[in-house]
Structure formats: C-alpha cells, structure tokens
Coordinates of C-alpha atoms in Angstrom, one line a residue:
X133 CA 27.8 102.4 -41.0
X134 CA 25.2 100.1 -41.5
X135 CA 25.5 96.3 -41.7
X136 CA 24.0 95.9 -45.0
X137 CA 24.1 98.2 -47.9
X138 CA 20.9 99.8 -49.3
X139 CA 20.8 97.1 -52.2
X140 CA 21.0 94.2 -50.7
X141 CA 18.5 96.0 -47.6
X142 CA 16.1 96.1 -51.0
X143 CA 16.7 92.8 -51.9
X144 CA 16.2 91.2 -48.5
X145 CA 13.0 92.9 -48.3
X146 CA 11.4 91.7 -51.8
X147 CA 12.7 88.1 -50.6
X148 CA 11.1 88.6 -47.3
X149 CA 7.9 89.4 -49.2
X150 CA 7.6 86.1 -51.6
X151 CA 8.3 84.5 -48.7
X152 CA 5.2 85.7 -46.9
X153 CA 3.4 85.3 -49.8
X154 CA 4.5 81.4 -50.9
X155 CA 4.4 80.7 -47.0
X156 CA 0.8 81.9 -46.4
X157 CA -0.5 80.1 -49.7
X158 CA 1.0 76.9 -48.9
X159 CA 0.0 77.2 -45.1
X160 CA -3.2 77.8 -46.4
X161 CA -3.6 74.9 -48.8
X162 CA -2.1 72.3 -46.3
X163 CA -4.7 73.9 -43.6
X164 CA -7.5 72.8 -46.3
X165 CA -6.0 69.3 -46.8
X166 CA -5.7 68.5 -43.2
X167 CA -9.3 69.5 -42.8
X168 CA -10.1 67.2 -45.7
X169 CA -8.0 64.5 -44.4
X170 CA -10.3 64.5 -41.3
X171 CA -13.9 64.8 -42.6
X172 CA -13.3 63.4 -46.0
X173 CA -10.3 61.3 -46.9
X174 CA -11.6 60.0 -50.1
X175 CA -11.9 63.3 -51.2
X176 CA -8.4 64.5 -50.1
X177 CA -7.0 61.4 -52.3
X178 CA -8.9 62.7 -55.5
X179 CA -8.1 66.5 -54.5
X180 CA -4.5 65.8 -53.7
X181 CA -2.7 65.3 -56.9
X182 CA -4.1 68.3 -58.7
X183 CA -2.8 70.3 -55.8
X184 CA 0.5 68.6 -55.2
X185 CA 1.1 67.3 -58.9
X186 CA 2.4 63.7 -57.4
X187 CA 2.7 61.6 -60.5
X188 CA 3.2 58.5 -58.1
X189 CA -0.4 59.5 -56.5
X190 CA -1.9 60.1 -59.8
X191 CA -0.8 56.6 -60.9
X192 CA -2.0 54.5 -57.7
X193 CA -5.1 56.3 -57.9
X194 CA -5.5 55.4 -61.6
X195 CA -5.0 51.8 -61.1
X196 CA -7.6 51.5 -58.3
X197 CA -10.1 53.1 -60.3
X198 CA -9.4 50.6 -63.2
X199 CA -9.3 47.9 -60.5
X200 CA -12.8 49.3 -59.0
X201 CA -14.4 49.1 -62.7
X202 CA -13.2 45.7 -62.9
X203 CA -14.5 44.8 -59.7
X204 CA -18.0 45.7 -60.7
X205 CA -17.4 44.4 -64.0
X206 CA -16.6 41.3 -62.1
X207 CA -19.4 40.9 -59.9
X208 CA -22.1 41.6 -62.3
X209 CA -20.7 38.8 -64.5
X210 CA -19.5 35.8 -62.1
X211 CA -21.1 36.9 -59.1
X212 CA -19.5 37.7 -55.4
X213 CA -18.3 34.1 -54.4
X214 CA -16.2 33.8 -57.8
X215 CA -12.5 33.8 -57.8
X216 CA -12.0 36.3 -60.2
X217 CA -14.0 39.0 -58.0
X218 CA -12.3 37.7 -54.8
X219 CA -8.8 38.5 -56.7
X220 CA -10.0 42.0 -57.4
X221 CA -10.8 42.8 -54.0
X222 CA -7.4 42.0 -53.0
X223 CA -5.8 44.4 -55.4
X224 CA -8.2 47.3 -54.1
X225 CA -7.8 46.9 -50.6
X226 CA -3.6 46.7 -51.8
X227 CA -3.9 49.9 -53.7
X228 CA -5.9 51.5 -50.9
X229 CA -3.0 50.7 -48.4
X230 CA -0.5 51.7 -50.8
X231 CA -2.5 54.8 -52.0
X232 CA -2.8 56.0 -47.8
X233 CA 0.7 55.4 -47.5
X234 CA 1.4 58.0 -50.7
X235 CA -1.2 60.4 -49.1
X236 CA 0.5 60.5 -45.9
X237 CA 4.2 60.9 -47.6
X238 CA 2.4 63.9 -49.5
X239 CA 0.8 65.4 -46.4
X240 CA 4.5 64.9 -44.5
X241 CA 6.3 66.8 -47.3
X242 CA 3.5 69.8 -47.4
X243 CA 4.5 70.4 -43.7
X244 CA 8.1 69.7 -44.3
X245 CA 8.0 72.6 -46.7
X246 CA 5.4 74.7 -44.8
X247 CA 8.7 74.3 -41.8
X248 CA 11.3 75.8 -43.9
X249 CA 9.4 78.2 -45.4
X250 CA 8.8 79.7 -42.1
X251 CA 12.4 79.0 -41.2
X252 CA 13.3 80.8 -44.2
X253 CA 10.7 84.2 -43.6
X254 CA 12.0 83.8 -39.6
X255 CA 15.5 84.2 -40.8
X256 CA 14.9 86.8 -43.6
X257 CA 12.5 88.9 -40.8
X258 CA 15.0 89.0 -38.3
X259 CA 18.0 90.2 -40.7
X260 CA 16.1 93.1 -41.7
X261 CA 15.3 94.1 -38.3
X262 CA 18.4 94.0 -37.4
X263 CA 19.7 96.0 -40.3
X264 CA 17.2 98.5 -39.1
X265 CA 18.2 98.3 -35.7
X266 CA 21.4 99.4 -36.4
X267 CA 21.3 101.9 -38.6
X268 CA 18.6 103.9 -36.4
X269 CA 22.0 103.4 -34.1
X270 CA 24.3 104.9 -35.9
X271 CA 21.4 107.5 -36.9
X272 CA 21.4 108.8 -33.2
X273 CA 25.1 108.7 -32.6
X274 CA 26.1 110.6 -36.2
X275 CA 23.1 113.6 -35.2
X276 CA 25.9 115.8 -33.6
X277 CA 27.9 115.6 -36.8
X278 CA 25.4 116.7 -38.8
X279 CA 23.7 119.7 -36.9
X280 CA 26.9 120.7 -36.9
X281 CA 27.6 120.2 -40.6
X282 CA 24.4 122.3 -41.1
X283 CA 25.1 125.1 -38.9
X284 CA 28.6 125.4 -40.4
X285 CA 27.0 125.4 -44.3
X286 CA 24.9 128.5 -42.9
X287 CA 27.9 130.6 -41.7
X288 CA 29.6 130.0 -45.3
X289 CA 26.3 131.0 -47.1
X290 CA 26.0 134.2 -44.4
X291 CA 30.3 134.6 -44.8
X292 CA 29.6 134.9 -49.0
X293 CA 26.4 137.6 -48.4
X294 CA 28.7 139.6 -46.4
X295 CA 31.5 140.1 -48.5
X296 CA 29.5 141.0 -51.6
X297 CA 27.9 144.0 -49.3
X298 CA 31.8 145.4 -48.6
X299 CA 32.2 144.9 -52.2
X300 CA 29.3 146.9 -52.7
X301 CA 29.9 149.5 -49.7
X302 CA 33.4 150.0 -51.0
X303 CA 32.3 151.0 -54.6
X304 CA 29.8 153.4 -53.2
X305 CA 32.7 155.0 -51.3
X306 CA 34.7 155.0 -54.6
X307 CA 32.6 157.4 -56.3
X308 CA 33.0 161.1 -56.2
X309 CA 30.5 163.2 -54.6
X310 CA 29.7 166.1 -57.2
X311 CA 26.4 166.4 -58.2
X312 CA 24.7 164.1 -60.6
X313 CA 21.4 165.9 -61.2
X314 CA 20.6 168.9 -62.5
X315 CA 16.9 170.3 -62.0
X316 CA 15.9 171.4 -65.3
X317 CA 12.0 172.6 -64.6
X318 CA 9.9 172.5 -61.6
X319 CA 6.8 170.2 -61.3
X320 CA 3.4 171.7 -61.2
X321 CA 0.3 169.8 -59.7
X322 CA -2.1 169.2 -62.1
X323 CA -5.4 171.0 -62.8
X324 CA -7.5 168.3 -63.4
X325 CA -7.0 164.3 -64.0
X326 CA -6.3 163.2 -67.0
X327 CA -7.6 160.4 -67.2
X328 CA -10.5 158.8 -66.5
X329 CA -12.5 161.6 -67.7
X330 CA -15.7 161.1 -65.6
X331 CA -17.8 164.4 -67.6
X332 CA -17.1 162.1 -70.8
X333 CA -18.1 158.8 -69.3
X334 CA -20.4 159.4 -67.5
X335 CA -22.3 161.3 -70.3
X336 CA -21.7 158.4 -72.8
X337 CA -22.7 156.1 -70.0
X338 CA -26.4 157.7 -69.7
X339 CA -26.6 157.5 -72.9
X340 CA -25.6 154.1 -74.1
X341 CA -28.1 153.2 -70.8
X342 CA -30.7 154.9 -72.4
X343 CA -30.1 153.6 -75.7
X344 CA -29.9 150.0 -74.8
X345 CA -33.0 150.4 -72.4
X346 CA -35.0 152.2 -75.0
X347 CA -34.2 149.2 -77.7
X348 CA -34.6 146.2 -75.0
X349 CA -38.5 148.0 -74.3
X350 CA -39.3 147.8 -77.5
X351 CA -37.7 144.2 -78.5
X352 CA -39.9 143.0 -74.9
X353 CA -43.0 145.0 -76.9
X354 CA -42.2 143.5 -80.2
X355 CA -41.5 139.8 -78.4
X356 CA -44.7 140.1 -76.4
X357 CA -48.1 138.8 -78.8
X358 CA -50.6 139.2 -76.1
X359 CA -53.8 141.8 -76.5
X360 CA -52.4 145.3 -75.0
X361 CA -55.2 147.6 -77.0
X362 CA -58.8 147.8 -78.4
X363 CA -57.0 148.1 -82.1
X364 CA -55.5 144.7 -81.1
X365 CA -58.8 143.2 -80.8
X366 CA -60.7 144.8 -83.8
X367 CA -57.6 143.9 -86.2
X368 CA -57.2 140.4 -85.1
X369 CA -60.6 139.6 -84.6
X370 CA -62.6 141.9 -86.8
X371 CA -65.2 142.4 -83.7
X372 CA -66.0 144.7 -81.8
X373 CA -65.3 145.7 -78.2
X374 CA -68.5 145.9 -76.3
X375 CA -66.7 146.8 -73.0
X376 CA -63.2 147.7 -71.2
X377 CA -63.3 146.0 -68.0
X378 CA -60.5 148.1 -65.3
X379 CA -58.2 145.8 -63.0
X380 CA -58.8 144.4 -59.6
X381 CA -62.7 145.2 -59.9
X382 CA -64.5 143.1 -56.9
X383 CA -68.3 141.6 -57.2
X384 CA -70.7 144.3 -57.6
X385 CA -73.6 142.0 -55.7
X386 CA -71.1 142.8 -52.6
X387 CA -70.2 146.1 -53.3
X388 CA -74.2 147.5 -54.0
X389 CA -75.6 149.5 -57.0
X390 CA -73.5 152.6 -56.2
X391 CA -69.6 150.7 -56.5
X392 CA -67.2 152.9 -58.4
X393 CA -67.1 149.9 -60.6
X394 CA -70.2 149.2 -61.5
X395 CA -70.3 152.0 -64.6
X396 CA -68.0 149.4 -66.6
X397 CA -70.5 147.0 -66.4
X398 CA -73.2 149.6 -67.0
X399 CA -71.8 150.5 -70.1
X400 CA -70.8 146.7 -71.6
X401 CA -74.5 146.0 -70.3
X402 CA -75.9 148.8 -73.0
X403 CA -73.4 148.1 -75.7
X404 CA -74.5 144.7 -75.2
X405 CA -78.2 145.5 -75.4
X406 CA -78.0 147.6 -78.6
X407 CA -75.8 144.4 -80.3
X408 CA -78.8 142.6 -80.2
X409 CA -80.5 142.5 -83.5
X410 CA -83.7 141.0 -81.7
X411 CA -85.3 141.5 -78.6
X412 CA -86.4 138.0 -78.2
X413 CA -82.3 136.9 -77.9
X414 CA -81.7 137.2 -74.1
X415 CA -79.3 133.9 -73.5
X416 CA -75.8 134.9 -73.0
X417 CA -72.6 132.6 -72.6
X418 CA -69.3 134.5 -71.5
X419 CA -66.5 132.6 -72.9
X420 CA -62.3 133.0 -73.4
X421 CA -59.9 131.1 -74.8
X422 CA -58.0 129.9 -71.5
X423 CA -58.6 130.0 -67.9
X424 CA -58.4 133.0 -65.5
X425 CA -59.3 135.4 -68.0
X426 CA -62.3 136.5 -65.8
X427 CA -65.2 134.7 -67.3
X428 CA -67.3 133.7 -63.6
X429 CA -66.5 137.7 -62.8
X430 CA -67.8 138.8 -65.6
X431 CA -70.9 136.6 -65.8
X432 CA -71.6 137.8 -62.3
X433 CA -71.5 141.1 -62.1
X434 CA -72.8 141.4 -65.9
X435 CA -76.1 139.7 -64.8
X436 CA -75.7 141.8 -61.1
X437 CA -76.0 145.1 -63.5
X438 CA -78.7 143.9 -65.5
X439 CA -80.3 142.6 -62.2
X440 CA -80.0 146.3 -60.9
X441 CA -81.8 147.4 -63.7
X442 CA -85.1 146.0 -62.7
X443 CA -84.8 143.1 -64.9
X444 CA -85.0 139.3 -64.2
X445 CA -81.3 137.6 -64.9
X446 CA -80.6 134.1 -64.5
X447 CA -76.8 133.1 -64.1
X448 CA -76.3 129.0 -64.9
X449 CA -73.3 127.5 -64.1
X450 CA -72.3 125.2 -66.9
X451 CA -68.6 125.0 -65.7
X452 CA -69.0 121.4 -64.3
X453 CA -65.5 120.6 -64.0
X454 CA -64.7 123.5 -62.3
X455 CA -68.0 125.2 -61.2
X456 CA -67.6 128.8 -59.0
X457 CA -70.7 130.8 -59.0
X458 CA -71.9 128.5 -55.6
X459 CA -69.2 130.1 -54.2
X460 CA -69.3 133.6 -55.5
X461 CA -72.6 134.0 -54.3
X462 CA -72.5 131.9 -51.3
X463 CA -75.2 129.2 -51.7
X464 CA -74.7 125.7 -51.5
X465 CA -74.1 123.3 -54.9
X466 CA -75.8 120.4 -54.1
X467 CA -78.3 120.7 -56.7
X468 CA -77.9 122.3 -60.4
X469 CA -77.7 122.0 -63.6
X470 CA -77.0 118.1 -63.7
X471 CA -79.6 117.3 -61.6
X472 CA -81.9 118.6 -64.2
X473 CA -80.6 117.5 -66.9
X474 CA -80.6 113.8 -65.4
X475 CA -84.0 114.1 -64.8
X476 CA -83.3 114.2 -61.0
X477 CA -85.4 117.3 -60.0
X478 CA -87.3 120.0 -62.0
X479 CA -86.5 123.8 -62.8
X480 CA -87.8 125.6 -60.1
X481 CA -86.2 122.4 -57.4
X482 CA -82.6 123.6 -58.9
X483 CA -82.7 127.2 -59.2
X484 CA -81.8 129.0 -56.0
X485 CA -82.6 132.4 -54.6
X486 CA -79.3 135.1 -54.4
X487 CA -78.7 138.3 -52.0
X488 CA -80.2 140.7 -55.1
X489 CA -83.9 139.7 -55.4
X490 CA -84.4 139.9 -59.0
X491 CA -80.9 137.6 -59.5
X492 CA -81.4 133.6 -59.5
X493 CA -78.5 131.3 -59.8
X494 CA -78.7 127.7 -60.9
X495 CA -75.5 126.0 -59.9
X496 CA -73.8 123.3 -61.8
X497 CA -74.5 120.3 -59.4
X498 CA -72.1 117.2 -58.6
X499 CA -70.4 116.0 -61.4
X500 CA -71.9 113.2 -63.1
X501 CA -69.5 110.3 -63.8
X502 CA -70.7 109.6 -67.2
X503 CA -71.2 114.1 -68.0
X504 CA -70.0 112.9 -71.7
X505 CA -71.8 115.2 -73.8
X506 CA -74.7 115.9 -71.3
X507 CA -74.9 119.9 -72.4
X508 CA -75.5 118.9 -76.1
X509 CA -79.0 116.6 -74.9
X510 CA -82.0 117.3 -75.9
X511 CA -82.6 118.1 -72.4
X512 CA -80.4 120.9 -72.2
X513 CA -81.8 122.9 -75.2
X514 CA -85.7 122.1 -73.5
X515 CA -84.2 123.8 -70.8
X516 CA -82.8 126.8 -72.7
X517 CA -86.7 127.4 -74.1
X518 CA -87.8 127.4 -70.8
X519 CA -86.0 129.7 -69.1
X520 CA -85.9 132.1 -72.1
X521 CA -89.9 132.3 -71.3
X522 CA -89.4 132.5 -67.8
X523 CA -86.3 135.2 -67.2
X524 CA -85.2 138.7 -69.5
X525 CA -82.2 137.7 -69.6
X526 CA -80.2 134.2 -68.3
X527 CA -76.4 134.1 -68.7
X528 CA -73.9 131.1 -68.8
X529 CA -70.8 130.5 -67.5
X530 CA -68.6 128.6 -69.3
X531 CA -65.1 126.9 -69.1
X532 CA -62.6 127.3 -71.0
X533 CA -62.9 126.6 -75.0
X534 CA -60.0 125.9 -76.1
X535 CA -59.5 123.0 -73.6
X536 CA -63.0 121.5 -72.9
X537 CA -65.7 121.0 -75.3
X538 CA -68.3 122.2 -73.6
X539 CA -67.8 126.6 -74.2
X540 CA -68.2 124.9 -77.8
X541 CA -71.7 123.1 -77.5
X542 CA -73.1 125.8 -75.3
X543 CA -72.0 128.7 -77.9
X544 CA -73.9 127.0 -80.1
X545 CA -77.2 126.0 -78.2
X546 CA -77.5 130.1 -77.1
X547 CA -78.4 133.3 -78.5
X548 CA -75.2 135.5 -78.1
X549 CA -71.7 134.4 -77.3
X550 CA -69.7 136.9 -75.5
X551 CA -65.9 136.3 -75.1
X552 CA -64.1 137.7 -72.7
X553 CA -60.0 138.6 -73.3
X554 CA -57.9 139.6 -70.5
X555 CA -55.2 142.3 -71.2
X556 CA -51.8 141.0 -71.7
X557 CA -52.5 137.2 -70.8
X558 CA -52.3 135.1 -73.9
X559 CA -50.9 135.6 -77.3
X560 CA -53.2 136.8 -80.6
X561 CA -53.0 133.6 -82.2
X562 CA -54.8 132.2 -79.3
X563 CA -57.9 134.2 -78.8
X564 CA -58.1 134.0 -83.0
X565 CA -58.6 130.6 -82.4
X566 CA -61.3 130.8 -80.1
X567 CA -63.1 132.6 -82.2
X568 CA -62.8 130.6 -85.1
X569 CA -64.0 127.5 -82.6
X570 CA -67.5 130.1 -82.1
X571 CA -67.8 130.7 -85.5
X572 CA -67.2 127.4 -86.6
X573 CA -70.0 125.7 -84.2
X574 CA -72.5 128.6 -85.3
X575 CA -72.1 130.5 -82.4
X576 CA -73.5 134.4 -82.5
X577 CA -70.0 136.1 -81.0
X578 CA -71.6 140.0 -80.5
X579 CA -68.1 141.2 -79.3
X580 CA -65.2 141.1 -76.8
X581 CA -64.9 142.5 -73.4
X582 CA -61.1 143.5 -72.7
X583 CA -60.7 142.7 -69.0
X584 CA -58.3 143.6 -66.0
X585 CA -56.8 146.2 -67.7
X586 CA -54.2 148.2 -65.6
X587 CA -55.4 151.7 -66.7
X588 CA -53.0 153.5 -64.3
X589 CA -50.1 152.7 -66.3
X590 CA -51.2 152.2 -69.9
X591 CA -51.9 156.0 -71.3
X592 CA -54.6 154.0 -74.2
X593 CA -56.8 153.4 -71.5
X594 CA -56.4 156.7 -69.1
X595 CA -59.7 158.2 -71.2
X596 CA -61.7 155.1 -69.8
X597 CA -60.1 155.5 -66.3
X598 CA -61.1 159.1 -65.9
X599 CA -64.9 159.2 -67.6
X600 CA -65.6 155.9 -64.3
X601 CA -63.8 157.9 -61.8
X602 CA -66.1 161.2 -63.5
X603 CA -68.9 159.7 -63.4
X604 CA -68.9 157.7 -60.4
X605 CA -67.8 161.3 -58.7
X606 CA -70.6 163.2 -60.4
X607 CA -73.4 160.6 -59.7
X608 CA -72.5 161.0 -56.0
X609 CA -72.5 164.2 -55.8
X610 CA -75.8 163.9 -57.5
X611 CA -76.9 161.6 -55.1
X612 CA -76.0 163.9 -51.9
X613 CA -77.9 166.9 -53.4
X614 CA -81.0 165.0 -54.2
X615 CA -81.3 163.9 -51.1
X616 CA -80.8 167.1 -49.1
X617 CA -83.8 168.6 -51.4
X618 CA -85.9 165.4 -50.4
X619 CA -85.6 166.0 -47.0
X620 CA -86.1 169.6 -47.5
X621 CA -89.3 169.2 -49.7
X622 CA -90.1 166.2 -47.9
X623 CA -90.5 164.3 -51.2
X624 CA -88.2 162.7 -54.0
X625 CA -88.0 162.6 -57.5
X626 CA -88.9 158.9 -57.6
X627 CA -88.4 158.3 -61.2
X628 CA -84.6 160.1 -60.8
X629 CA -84.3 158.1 -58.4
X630 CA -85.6 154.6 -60.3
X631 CA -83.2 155.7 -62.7
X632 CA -80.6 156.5 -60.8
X633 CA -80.9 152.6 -59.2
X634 CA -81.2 151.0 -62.5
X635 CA -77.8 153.2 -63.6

C-alpha cells in the first residue's frame, strides 16, 4: 500500500506548489535588494520598507529625513561653524549608523526566510517523491494479481454466454418436430417492376425538361433589352435602318472589290446615298452609343465601297483618345488632325495616301495635352468647308457618345450622322439615348446600321444572309463568263465591267 493516502498525496502537492511559488518570489526580491545594496544603498534604504513593511526602518528613516531638513534649515540660517548645525550633523551621521544597522538586520532576516523556505520545498519535494517511489513499487509487484484478476473476470463473462446458449439449445430440442408451415400458393416472378415505372418517368421527365427549358428561353428573351431585330430599331428609335451589317466581316481594302462582303456595304452605301435630301451633304460621322460596336469598321470599309465606286472618300480620324484608322490602314500617326487644327502643318502636309488610290486618310495625330474642346474651334469647321470642296464624300470616325463629348460636337459640325448599333450588345434604353444626344446637338441622324449580326442562327436575318451569299455567287459566275467571251472576242464590255468594279 502506499505510504501516504491520495488526500494527503493532494495536499502535499498544492503545499509543495505555494512553496515554489512564495520561495521564488522572495528569492527574487532579496536577489534585487542585494543588487541594490551593492550599487545603490541609499536607494535600498528608501526601497526597503515598502518591500519588507519594517515599521522600525520606516521610523529611523523618518527621523533622518526631518533631521536632514533641519540640517539645511540650519545652515542656511546660522551658518556651517554654528553649534546648532554641528549638533545636527551628529544626529544624521547617528541615524545613519543606526539606519545601516536596521538594513542589515532586514537583509539577514530576508535570507533567513529565503533558508527555510527552501528547507521547507526540499522537505515537501522529497516526501512526494518518495510517496511516488513507492507506490510505482507496489504498482510492479501487485501486476500478477491483477492480470490475473482480469483474465479470471473474462472466463465468468465467457462461463454466463455459455450457459444461456444450452439454455437455448435445450428449448430448441424441446420442441416437437411436425410441421409448422403450410404452403398455401406458389410464387410467380413478376412480369414487369412495379415500381419505378421508367415509360411514366421518363415521359414526364422530357416533358417537364421541355417545359422548363421552353419558359427559362423566353424569361432569358424577356430579361435580355438589347437590339435583336430591325423592328427593334424602327420602334425604339423611329429611324430607319439604312444597312444590316453580317458578323465577323474583315476590311474590304484587304479583301479587294470582289469580297463576299462587300455587297453589305454596297447596299448601306445606296441607301445612304438616296437619304440624302441634297447632293451637296457629303460629310458623314459614324457614331454608337458605347465602344466596340464597330464604328472604325464601318467607317472603313463604308468609305472603301464608296472609294470603289470611282469616287473621292476621305476618312478623318477624330477618335483622339483612342485613334485606329493608322492602324487599320497601315500608315504611320505622326501627323493628323491635331496638327491641323494647332496650326502645326496644312491640309495636304496631314492627309496621307492609302493602298486604294482614290481613298485618303487623315489620322488623328498625338494627343494634345490641352485637346479641351479642340473639335468645336473655329478651325475645325474651316476645315470641314475645305474638304467638302476638295473630296465627294469625307467620313468621320468618332468615339463613343455617350462617354466622350466629342461624337456630340462633331454630329453637330457635319452633314449626316450615321449611328451604328451592334446586335445584341447594349440595352434599348441606351441607344435611345444616343440619339436623343444627336438630336439634341442638331445633328442630321439619316439612320442606323445594325452590325455583326449572326445571321446563321437568327431565322429574321436568314433573307439577308442568302440575297449576299446569291449575289456574291451570281456576280462571279458573271465575272467568269465575261471573261471567257473577252478572251474569245478579244474585247470586253468595258462599261459592264466599270460597273461591275464600282458594284
């Protein structure tokens, strides 16, 4: 058995903990004190009491600070040499000796204490340890005892299991053996399941699927505002559509006068010509309401149409913030538009030959750093009457109008305003407000070209889709038998053929 019950085992222990605790706070303090006592033993006097609560310290230490005020009360009145002062000297240097002498006592009974506190944790320590000791002893010798207890608990649980199966076994045996059952009917497999009834579920299936696919189309087609038709356009904008622009349609001045794409433009380009109510109003800026609707593309191959037709087309880049016609047509943008209009350099120094010979391009030029306002001068509209005397037709490309200014000033400084919506891309409300900006600057708005529409899977558009494939089919079979009967006659039909290059 152990030496020490499990009580008093607890109760050793907690003392053996305050011990630890009271012996490492006073070892602690007294460590601070003797450190005191040897770098600073006027300050250990002062500190001492608080830390020690000596009322015996506390006392001498008030006296010699009434005796110190004295003192210099003393010597400020009499002077050093007087009795009086001489007196209080004596009782400092008394209380000093009597004060060192208290300090010392203190300092002895701190390290008494600190002695038997660590006497007390030695003794306390080595109780418990033995207490341990011992009963890790007795542990080891009692371990046969009980494994063997244990094994023998095992056999009585294992003796109880196998006298409840005899029980059991002998009851079974107990019981006569006639037959219990009687088979009344005969099982058949069945036909067919019962259940799940896959003809039923999967019919009701399909046509839940179709049902909810059929509402979420048309809840997408009711949530989605953007312009899908040319109804769309007339009935929100009240104008008209002057041309329906197909999807992924490349740059005509690349592709040549005979592109399968060019008919598009050939037919915007006369809807646009008979929307003029004057011959005399031949400048053109292509506008939409937000960026990447197509504007640049269909500035350039607009004026690349009209330029096939014989006629001289000037495109000017008034996108100065984000100019691309440079690029398109693969000159440089060193000078433009700005240039001019800073009085830099004159027309013809900023307008720049292109590929097509009858198709200039002025660029935009660098970006000014004070551009505020620069295509509402009076420069710009001297310009504009210039180059309406010197070119049939001059088209500008414009950014955006709902987000810069400057679509605004040039619709209103131009003939005709063309804006340009691409299918699908913004809401209604929108391209409505475009036009209202147009209208509301004066701007001439003809009509609306519908761009990048994706005719191969919207059934409004497959009419357009087949009379450009027709046509671009039929003028080149056109083309081949004209000129077999050239080089059989040895001549052409050179107005056909002008024709036939203009259209």
């Amino acid at each position: 058995s152990p030496t020490i019950s499990s009580t008093d085992m607890q109760r050793y222990n907690e003392e053996k903990i305050e011990s630890e605790k009271n012996y490492t706070e006073l070892l602690t303090t007294l460590d601070h004190l003797r450190s005191l006592q040897s770098t600073n033993p006027t300050m250990l006097r002062d500190v001492l009491p608080r830390m020690n609560e000596d009322t015996a310290l506390s006392g001498l230490l008030d006296k010699w600070h009434t005796a110190s005020q004295t003192y210099v009360s003393l010597t400020n009145d009499y002077g050093m040499s007087s009795p009086e002062v001489t007196r209080a000297q004596s009782m400092i240097k008394e209380l000093d000796s009597e004060i060192d002498a208290s300090v010392t006592g203190v300092m002895a009974s701190l390290e008494s204490k600190v002695t038997a506190l660590k006497a007390r944790l030695d003794t306390l320590t080595n109780t418990l340890q033995t207490a341990i000791n011992t009963d890790l002893a007795e542990g080891e010798r009692g371990q046969p005892y009980w494994e063997a207890k244990r094994k023998w608990a095992n056999m009585v649980e294992l003796h109880k299991l196998l006298e409840a199966k005899i029980r059991n076994e002998e009851v079974d045996l107990g019981i006569p053996k006639t037959s219990m059952v009687t088979l009344v009917d005969q099982a058949q497999p069945g036909k067919d399941p019962d259940s799940p009834k896959k003809t039923l579920y999967i019919s009701f299936g399909v046509i839940v699927g179709l049902l909810v696919g059929i509402g979420l189309a048309f809840f997408i087609e009711y949530l989605d505002t953007s312009v899908k038709t040319i109804d769309d356009v007339e009935r929100a904008l009240q104008a008209p559509v002057l041309g329906v622009i197909p999807q992924d349609i490349g740059y005509l001045i690349d592709e040549g006068s005979e592109s399968q794409h060019a008919e598009a433009y050939r037919v915007l380009r006369t809807n646009l010509l008979f929307s003029r109510k004057d011959d005399k109003l031949n400048t053109i800026v292509v506008v939409s309401a937000g960026a990447g609707e197509g504007k640049s593309t269909t500035t350039l191959n607009l004026a690349t149409v009209f330029a096939q037709a014989g006629q001289r087309v000037l495109i000017v880049d008034s996108d100065l913030r984000r100019p691309t016609m440079h690029k398109l047509l693969h000159v440089g943008n060193n000078l433009g538009l700005t240039n001019y209009l800073l009085k830099q350099n004159t027309i013809e120094e900023v307008i720049q030959r292109t590929n097509l010979p009858t198709l200039d391009l002025m660029a935009s030029g660098k970006l000014p750093s004070s551009s505020m306002n620069i295509l509402g001068s009076a420069s710009m509209k001297e310009m504009i009457s210039e180059l309406k005397q010197r070119y049939d037709f001059v088209f500008f490309d414009s950014p955006p109008i709902m987000g810069v200014s400057d679509a605004a000033v040039l619709a209103s400084e131009v003939d005709m305003v063309i804006q340009v919506i691409q299918y699908r891309r913004y809401p209604q409300p929108m391209n409505v407000r475009a036009k209202q900006l147009i209208e509301k600057v004066g701007g001439n708005l003809i009509g609306v070209v519908l761009n990048n529409i994706n005719m191969s899977q919207d059934e409004s558009y497959y009419y357009y889709s087949g009379y450009y494939h027709g046509y671009y089919y039929y003028s080149k079979n056109d083309e081949e038998q004209n000129a077999e009967a050239k080089a059989k006659a040895g001549e052409g039909d050179t107005d056909r053929t002008g024709i036939k290059q203009k259209y």
